CSV table of C-alpha atoms in Angstrom, one decimal:
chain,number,residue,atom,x,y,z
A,1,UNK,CA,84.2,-12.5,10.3
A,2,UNK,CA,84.4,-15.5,12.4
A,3,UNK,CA,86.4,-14.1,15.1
A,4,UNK,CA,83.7,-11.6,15.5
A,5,UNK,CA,81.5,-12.6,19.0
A,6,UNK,CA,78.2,-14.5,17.7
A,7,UNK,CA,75.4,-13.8,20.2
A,8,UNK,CA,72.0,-16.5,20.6
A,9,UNK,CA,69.4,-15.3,19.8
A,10,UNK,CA,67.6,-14.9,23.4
A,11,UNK,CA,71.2,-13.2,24.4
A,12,UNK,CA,70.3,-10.6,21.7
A,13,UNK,CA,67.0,-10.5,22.5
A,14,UNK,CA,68.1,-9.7,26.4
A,15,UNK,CA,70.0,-6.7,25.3
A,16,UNK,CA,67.5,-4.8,23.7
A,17,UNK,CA,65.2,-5.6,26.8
A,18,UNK,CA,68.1,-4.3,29.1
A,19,UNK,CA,68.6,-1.5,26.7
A,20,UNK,CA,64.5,-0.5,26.7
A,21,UNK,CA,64.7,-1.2,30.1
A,22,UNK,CA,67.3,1.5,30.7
A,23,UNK,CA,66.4,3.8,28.0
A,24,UNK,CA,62.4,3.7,28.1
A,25,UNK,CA,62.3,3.6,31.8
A,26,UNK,CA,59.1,5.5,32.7
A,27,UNK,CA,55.9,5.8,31.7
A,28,UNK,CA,54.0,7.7,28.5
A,29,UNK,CA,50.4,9.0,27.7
A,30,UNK,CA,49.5,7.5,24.3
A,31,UNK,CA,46.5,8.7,21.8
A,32,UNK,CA,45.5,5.2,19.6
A,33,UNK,CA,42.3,4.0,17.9
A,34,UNK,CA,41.7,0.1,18.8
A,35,UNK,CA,41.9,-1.8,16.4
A,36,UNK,CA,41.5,-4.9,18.3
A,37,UNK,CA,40.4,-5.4,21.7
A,38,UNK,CA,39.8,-9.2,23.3
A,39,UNK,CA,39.9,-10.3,26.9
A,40,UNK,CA,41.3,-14.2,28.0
A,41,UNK,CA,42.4,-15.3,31.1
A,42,UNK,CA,41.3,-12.0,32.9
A,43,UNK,CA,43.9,-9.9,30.9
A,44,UNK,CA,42.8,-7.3,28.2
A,45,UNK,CA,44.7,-7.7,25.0
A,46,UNK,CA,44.9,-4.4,22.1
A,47,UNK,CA,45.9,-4.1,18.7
A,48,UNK,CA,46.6,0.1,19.1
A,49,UNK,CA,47.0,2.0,15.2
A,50,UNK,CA,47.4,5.4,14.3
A,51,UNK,CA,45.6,6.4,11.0
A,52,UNK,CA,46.7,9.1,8.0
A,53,UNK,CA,44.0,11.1,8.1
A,54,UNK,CA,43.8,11.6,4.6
A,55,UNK,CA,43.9,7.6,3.8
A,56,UNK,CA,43.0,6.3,6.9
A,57,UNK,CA,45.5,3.7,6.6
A,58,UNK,CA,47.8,3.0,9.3
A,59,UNK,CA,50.6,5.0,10.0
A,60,UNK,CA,52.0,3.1,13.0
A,61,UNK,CA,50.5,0.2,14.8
A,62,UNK,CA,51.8,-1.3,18.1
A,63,UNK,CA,50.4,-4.4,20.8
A,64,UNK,CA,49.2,-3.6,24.4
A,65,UNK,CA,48.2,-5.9,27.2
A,66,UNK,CA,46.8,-4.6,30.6
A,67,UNK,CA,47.4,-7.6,33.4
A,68,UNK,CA,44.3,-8.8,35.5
A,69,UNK,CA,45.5,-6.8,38.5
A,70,UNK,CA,45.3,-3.6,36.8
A,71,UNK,CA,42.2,-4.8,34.5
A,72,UNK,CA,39.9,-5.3,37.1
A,73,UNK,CA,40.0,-2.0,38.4
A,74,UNK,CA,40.7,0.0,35.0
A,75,UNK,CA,37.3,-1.7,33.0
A,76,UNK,CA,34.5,-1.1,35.2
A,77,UNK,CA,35.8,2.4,35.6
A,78,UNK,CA,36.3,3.1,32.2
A,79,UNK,CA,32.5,1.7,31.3
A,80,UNK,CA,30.8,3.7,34.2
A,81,UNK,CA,32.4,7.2,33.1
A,82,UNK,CA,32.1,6.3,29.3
A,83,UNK,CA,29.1,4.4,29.2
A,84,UNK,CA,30.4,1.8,26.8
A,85,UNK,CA,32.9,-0.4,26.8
A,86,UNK,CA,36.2,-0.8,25.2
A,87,UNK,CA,35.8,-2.2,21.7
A,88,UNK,CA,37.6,-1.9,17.9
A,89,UNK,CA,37.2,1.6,16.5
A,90,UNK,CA,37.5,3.0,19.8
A,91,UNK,CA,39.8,6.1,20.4
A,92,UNK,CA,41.7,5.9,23.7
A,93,UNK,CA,44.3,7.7,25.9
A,94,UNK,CA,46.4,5.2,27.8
A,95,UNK,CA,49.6,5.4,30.0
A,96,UNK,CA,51.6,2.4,29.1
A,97,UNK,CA,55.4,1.8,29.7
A,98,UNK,CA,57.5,-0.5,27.4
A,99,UNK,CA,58.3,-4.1,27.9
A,100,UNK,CA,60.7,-6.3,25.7
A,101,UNK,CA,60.2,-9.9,26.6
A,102,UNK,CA,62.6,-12.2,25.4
A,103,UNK,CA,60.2,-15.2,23.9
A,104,UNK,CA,57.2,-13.3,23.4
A,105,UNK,CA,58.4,-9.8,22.0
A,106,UNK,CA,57.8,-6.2,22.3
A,107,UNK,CA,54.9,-4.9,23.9
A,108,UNK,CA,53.1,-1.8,25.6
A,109,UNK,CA,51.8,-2.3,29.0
A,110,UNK,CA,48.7,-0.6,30.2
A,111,UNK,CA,48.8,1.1,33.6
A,112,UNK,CA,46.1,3.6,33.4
A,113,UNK,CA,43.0,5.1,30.7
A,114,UNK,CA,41.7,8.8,30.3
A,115,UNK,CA,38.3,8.4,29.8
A,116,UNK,CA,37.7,12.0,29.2
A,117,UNK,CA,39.4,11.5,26.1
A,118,UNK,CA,37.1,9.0,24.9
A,119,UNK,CA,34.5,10.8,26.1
A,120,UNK,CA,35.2,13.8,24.2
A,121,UNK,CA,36.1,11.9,20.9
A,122,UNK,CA,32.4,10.3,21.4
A,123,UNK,CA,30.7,13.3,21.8
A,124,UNK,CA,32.6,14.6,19.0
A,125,UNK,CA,31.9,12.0,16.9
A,126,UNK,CA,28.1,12.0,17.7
A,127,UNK,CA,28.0,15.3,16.8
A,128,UNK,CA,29.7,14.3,13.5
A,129,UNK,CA,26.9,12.4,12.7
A,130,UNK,CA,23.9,14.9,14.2
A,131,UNK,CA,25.5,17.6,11.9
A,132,UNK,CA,25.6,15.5,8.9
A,133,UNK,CA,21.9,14.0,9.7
A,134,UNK,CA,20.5,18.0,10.1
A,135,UNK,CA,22.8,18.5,6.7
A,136,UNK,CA,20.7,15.4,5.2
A,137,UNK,CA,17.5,17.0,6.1
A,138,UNK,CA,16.6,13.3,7.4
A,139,UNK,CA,16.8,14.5,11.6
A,140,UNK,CA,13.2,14.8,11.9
A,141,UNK,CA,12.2,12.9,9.7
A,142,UNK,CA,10.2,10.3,12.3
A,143,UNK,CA,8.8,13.4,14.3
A,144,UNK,CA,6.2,14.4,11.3
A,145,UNK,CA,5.1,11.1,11.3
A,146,UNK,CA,1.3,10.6,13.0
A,147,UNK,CA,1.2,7.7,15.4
A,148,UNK,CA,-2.3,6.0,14.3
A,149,UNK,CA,-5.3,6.7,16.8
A,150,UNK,CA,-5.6,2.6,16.7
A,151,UNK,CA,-1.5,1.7,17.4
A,152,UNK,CA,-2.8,-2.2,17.6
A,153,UNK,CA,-0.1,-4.4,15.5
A,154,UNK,CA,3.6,-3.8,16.7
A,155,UNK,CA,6.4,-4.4,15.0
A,156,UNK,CA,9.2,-5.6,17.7
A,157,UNK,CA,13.1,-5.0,17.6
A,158,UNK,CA,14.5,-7.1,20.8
A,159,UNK,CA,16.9,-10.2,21.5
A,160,UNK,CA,14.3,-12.8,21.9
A,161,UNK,CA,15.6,-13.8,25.1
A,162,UNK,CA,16.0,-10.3,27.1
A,163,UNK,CA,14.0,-9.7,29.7
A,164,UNK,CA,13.0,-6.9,28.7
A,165,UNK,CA,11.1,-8.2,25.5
A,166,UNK,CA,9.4,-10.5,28.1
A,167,UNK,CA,8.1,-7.5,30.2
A,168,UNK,CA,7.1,-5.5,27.0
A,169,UNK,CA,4.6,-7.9,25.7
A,170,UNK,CA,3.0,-9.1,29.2
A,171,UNK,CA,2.4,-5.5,30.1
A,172,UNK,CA,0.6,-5.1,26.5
A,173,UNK,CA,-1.6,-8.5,27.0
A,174,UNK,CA,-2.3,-7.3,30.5
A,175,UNK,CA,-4.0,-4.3,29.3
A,176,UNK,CA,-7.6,-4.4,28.0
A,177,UNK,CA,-6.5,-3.8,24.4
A,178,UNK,CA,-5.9,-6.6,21.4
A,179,UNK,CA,-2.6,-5.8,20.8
A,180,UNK,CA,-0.7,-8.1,18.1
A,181,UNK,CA,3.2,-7.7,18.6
A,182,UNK,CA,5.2,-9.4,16.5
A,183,UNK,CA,9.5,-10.3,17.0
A,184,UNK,CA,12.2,-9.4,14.6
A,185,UNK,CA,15.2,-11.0,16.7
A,186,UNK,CA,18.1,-9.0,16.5
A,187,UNK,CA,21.4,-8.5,18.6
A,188,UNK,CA,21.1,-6.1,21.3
A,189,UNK,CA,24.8,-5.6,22.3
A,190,UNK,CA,28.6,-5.6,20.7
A,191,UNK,CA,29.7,-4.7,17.2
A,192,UNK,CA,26.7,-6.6,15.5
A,193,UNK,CA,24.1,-3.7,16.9
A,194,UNK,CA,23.7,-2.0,14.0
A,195,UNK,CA,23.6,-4.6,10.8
A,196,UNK,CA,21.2,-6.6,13.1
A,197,UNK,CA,18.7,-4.1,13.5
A,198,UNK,CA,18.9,-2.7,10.3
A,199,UNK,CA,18.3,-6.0,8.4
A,200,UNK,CA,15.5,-5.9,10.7
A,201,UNK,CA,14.6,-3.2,9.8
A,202,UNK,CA,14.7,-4.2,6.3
A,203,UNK,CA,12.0,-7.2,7.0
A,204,UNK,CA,10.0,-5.2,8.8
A,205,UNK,CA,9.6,-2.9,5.6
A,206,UNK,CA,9.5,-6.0,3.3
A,207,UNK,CA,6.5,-7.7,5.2
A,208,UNK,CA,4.5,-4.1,5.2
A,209,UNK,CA,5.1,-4.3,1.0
A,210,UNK,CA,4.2,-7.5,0.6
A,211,UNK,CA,0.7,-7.3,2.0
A,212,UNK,CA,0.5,-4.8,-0.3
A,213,UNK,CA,-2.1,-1.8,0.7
A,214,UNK,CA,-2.2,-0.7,4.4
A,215,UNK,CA,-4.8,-3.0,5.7
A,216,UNK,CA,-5.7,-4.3,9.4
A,217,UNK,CA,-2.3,-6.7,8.8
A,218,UNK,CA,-0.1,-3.8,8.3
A,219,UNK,CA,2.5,-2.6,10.9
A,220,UNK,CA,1.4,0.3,12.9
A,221,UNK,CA,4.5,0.9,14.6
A,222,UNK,CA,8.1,-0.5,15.0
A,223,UNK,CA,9.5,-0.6,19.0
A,224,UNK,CA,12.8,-1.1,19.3
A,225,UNK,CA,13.9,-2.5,23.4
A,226,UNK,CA,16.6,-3.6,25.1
A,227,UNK,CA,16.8,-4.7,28.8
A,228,UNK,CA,18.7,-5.9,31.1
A,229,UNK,CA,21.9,-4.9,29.3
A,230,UNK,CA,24.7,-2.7,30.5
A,231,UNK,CA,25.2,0.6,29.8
A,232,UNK,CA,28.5,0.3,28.9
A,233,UNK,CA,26.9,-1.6,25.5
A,234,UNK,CA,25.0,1.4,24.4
A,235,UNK,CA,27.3,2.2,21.9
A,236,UNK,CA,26.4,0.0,18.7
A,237,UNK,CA,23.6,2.9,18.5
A,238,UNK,CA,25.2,5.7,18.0
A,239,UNK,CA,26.5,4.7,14.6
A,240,UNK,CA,25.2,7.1,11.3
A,241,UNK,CA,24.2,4.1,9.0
A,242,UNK,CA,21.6,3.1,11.6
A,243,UNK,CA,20.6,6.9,12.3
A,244,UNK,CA,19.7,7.1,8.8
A,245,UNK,CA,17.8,3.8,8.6
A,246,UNK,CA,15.8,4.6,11.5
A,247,UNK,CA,15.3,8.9,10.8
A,248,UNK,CA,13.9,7.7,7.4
A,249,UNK,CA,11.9,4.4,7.9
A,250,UNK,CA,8.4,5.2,6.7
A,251,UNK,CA,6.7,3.4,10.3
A,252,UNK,CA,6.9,5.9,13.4
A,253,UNK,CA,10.0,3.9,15.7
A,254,UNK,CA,9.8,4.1,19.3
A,255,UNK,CA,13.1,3.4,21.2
A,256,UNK,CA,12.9,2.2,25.0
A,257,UNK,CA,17.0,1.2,24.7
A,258,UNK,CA,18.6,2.8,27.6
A,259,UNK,CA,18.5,4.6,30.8
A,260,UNK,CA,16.9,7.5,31.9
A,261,UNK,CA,20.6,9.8,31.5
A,262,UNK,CA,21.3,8.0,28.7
A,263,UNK,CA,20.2,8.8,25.1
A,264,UNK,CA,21.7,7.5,22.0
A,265,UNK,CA,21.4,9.3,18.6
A,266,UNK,CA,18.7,6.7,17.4
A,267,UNK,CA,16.6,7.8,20.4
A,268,UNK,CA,17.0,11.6,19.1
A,269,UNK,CA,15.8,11.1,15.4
A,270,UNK,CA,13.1,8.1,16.5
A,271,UNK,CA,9.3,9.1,16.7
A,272,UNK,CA,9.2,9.0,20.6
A,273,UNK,CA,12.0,7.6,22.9
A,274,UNK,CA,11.0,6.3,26.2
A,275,UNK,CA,13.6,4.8,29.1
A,276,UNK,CA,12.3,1.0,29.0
A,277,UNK,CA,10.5,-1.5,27.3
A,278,UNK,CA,7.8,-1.2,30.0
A,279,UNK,CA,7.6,2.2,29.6
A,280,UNK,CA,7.6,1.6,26.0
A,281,UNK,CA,4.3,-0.8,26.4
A,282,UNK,CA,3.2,1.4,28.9
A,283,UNK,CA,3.4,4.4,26.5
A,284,UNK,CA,1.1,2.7,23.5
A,285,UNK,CA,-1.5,1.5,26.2
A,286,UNK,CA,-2.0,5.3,27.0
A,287,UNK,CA,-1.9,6.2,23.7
A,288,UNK,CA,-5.0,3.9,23.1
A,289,UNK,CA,-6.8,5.2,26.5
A,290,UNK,CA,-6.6,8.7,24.9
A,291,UNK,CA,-8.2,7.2,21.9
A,292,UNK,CA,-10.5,5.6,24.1
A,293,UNK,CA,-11.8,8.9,25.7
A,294,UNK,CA,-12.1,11.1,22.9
A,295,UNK,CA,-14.1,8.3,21.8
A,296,UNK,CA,-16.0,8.8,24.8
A,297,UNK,CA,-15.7,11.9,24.5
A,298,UNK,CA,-17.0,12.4,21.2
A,299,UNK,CA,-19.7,9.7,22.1
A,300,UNK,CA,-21.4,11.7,25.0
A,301,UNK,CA,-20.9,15.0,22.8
A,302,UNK,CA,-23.0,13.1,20.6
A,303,UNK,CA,-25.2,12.4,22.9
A,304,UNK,CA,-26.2,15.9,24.3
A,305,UNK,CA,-26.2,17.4,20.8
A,306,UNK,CA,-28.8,14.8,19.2
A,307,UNK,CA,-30.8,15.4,22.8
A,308,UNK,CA,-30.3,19.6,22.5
A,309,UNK,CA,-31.2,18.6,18.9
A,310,UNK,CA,-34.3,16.7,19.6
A,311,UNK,CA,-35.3,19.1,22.2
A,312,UNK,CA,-34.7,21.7,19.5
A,313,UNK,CA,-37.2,19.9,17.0
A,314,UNK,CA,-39.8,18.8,19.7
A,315,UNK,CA,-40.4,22.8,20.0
A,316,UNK,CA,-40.7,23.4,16.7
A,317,UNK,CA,-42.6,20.4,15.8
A,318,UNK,CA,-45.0,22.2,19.0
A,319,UNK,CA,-45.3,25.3,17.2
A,320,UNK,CA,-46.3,23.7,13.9
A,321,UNK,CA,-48.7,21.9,15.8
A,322,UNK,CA,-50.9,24.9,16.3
A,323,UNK,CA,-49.8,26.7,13.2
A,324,UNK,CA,-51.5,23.7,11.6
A,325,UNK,CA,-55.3,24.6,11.4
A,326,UNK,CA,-55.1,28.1,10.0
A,327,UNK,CA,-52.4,27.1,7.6
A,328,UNK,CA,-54.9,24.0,6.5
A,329,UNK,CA,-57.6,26.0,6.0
A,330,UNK,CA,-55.7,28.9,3.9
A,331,UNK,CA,-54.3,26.1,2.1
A,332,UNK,CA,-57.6,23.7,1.7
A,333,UNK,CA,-59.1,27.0,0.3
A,334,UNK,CA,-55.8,27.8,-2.2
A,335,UNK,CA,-56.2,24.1,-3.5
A,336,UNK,CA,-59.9,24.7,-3.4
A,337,UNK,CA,-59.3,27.7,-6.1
A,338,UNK,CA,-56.5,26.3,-7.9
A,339,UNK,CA,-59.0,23.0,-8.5
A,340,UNK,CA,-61.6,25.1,-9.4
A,341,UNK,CA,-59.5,26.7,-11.9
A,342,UNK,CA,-58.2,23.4,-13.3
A,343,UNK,CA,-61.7,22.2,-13.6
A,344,UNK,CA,-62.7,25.1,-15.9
A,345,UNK,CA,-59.5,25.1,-17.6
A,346,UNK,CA,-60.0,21.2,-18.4
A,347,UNK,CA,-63.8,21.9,-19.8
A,348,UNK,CA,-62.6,24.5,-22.1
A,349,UNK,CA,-60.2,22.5,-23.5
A,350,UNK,CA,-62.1,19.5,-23.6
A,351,UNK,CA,-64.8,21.0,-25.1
A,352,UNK,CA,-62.3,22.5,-27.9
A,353,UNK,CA,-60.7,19.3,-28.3
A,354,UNK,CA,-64.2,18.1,-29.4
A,355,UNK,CA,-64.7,20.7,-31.1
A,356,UNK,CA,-61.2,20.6,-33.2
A,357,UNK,CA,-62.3,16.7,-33.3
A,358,UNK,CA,-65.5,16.7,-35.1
A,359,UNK,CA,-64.9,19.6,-38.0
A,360,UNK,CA,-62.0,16.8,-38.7
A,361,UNK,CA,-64.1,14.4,-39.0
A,362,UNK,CA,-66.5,16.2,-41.3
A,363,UNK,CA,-63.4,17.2,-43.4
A,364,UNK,CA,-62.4,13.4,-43.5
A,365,UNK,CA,-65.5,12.8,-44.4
A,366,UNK,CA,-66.0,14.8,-47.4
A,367,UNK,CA,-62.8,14.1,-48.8
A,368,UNK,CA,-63.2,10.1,-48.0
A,369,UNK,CA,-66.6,10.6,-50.3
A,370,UNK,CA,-64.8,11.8,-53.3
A,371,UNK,CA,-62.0,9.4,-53.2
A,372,UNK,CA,-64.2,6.4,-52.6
A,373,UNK,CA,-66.2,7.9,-55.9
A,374,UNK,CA,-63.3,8.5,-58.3
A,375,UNK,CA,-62.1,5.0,-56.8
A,376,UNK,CA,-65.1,3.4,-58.3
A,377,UNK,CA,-64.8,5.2,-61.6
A,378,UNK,CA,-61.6,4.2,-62.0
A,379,UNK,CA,-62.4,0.2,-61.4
A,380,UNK,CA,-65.4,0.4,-63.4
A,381,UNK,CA,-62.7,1.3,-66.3
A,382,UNK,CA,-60.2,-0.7,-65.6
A,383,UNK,CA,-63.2,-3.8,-65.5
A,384,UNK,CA,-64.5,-2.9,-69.0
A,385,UNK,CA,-61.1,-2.6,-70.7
A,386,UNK,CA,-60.5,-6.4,-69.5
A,387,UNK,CA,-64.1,-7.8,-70.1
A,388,UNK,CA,-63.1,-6.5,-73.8
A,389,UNK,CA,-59.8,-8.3,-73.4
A,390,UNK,CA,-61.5,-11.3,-72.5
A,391,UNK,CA,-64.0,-11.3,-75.0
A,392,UNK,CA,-61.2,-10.6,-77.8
A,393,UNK,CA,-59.4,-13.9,-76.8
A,394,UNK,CA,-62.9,-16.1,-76.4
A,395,UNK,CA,-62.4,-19.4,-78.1
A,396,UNK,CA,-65.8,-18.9,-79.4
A,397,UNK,CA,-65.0,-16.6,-81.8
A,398,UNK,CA,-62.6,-18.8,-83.2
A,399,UNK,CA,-64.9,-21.2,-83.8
A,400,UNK,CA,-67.2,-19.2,-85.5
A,401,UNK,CA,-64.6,-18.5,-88.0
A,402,UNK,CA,-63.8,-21.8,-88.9
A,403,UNK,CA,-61.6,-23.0,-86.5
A,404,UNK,CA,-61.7,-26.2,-84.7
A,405,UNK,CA,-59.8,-27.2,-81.2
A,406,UNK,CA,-58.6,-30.7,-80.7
A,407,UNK,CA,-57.9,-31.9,-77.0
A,408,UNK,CA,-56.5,-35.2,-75.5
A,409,UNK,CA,-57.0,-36.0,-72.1
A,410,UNK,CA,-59.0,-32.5,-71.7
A,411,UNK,CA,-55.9,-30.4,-73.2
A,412,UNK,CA,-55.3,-28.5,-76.3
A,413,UNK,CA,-53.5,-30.5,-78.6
A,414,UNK,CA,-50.6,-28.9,-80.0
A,415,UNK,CA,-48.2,-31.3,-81.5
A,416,UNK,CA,-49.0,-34.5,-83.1
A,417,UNK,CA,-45.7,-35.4,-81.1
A,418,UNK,CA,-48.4,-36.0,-77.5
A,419,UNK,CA,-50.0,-38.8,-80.1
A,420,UNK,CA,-50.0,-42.3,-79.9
A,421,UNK,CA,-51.2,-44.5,-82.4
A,422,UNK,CA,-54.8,-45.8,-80.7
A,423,UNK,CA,-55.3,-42.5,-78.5
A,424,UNK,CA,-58.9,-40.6,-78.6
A,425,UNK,CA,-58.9,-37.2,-79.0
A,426,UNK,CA,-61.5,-34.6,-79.1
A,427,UNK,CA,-62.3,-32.0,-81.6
A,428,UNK,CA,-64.4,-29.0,-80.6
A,429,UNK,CA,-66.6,-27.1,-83.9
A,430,UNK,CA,-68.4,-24.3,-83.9
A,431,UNK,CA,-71.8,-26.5,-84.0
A,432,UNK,CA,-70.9,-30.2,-82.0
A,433,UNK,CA,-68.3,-32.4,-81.4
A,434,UNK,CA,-66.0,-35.0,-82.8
A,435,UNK,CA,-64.7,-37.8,-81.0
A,436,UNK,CA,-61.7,-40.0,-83.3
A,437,UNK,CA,-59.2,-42.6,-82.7
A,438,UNK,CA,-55.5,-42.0,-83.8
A,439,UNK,CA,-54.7,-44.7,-86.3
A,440,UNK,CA,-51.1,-42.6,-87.2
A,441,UNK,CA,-49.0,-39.3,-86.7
A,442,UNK,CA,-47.1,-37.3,-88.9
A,443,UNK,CA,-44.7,-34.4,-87.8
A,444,UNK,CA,-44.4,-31.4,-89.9
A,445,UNK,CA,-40.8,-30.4,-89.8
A,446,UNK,CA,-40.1,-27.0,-90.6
């Protein structure tokens, strides 16, 4: 074993660059997803993978690197035919050529990109997601939605600092209207597109819920802007979770994102797309002049019809005018009648009334007569039964049979118990009476 040649490691590492070298000597079309794409130092640097379709793990992954000198020319080429730039997730065709470096390893180097290919896996993949949005029944959602005749407090999706935020809202407080536009900041451009605008989306739906029933607070509309980006950032739009948040947010969404060739899927399922912010203010200040002149509209309407109207009346108030004597004397003569028949009508019953009135009285009388006698007769009874009563229990009589009543202090004595030895008490006879002193008492006890 030891007489075997032992070879360094960078003498090993030379060989198999002198054997790729001679064995992978030209250059090769590749098909890769990015899986990582960063720039430094004027170089592009790529993670490329191939994914099972079925697991969409990786099957094969490999490094890249494009040098400045062919970088320069390559990017802005790629962006203006594409429309987006290179970024993670990003199918590509690339010619590359191999390249063994002794320190820093195997690479592919980048000589050229087919942006037709990407191009067609874009549009194939925004299709994807238009099918599957029609499948969801979700596409046009936004377009059934009615833009309110007063579209007064906007909602705002923008990067605070774009220019184009700045241009939307001086172009709404230069128009004659009170509009009230309020920010959600969220990321305009890279990978971040769509989790920024949905979670603004998110507090845009929160803040409507929490003032509870649509009132003059409430969110009339959502615009979503971006300016002074590049086209080649378009791409963070065209993603289906952010489709799907937008195609079913209950506020119509207007979209001024782009260019006028460019149109992402969020502009197709959004109420109304427009090309820039200031078309975007530009289009809710005309949608409050239309609402301005059917108001004027409907105002001067108005107008001629209560005129016709009054006009209308004036003629007819004209005619009753005239109508007005021979209608006032048929009807002076009706009411004449009709009191002339209520006058009789009243006698008659009147006179009825009196009538009905006095032979009830003469009844009442008659029978008030016989009661008021048999009253009497019944009293004068009654009065003789007690003056016998009263006779029947007259001390008198008592007396006259030999009786006697004794008081003390004026009241019939009852009990020798009321005596005191030296009281006076009376004693009533049937001729006089007898005044004594109590010398002594004595109690019968039975």
């Amino acid at each position: 074993m030891m007489s075997e040649k032992t070879l360094s490691l960078y003498e090993l590492n030379s060989l198999v660059r002198m054997t790729i070298e001679q064995t992978l000597s030209r250059e090769y079309w590749v098909e890769a997803e990015l899986a990582e794409c960063r720039t430094s130092r004027g170089h592009c640097y790529m993670e490329l993978v191939e994914k099972d379709d079925r697991m969409s793990t990786p099957i094969a992954r490999a490094s890249a690197k494009c040098w400045q000198s062919t970088w320069s020319l390559l990017q802005p080429y790629f962006e203006r035919t594409t429309g987006q730039s290179l970024h993670a997730g990003l199918k590509v065709r690339l010619k590359v050529y191999a390249q063994f470096h002794e320190a820093y390893g195997f690479s592919w180097i980048v000589t050229d990109i087919d942006p037709t290919f990407t191009l067609g896996d874009m549009a194939r993949k925004r299709q994807e997601i238009i099918r599957q949005l029609k499948a969801e029944g979700v596409f046009d959602l936004q377009k059934s939605l009615d833009l309110p005749a007063f579209c007064l407090n906007i909602a705002v999706i923008s990067s605070e600092t774009a220019a184009g935020y700045g241009d939307f809202v001086n172009q709404l407080a230069d128009s004659p209207y009170n509009f009230h536009a309020q920010l959600f900041p969220a990321i305009m451009q890279g990978e971040q597109v769509e989790q920024s605008i949905i979670s603004a989306l998110e507090q845009i739906f929160t803040s409507n819920e929490e003032r509870g029933v649509r009132n003059e607070d409430s969110f009339d509309c959502v615009v979503i802007i971006r300016g002074g980006g590049a086209t080649a950032d378009l791409s963070g739009f065209d993603t289906l979770a952010l489709a799907e948040n937008v195609a079913q947010f209950p506020i119509p969404i207007i979209t001024g994102i782009g260019h006028d060739r460019d149109e992402s899927i969020i502009d197709m399922v959004s109420h109304t797309r427009v090309k820039t912010p200031t078309a975007a203010a530009q289009f809710l200040i005309s949608c409050l002049d239309r609402t301005q002149q059917r108001i004027n509209d409907c105002r001067e309407r108005l107008a001629r019809y209560a005129q016709s109207k009054m006009e209308t009346e004036r003629l007819r108030m004209a005619r009753l005018a005239e109508c007005i004597p021979t209608l006032f004397t048929v009807v002076r003569t009706r009411e004449e009648a009709r009191l002339e028949r209520l006058s009789q009508t009243l006698a008659t019953s009147i006179a009825r009334r009196l009538e009905r009135g006095r032979q009830q009285l003469s009844t009442l009388n008659l029978q008030l007569s016989a009661a008021a006698t048999l009253r009497l007769d019944r009293e004068h009874h009654r009065l003789a039964l007690l003056t016998q009563r009263a006779q029947a229990l007259d001390p008198a009589l008592l007396l006259k049979r030999g009786y006697s009543i004794t008081l003390h202090n004026g009241k019939a004595l009852r009990s020798a118990a009321d005596l005191q030895p030296g009281d006076e008490i009376e004693t009533r006879l049937e001729q006089g009476t007898v005044h004594a002193t109590v010398r002594s008492t004595q109690q019968n006890n039975k």
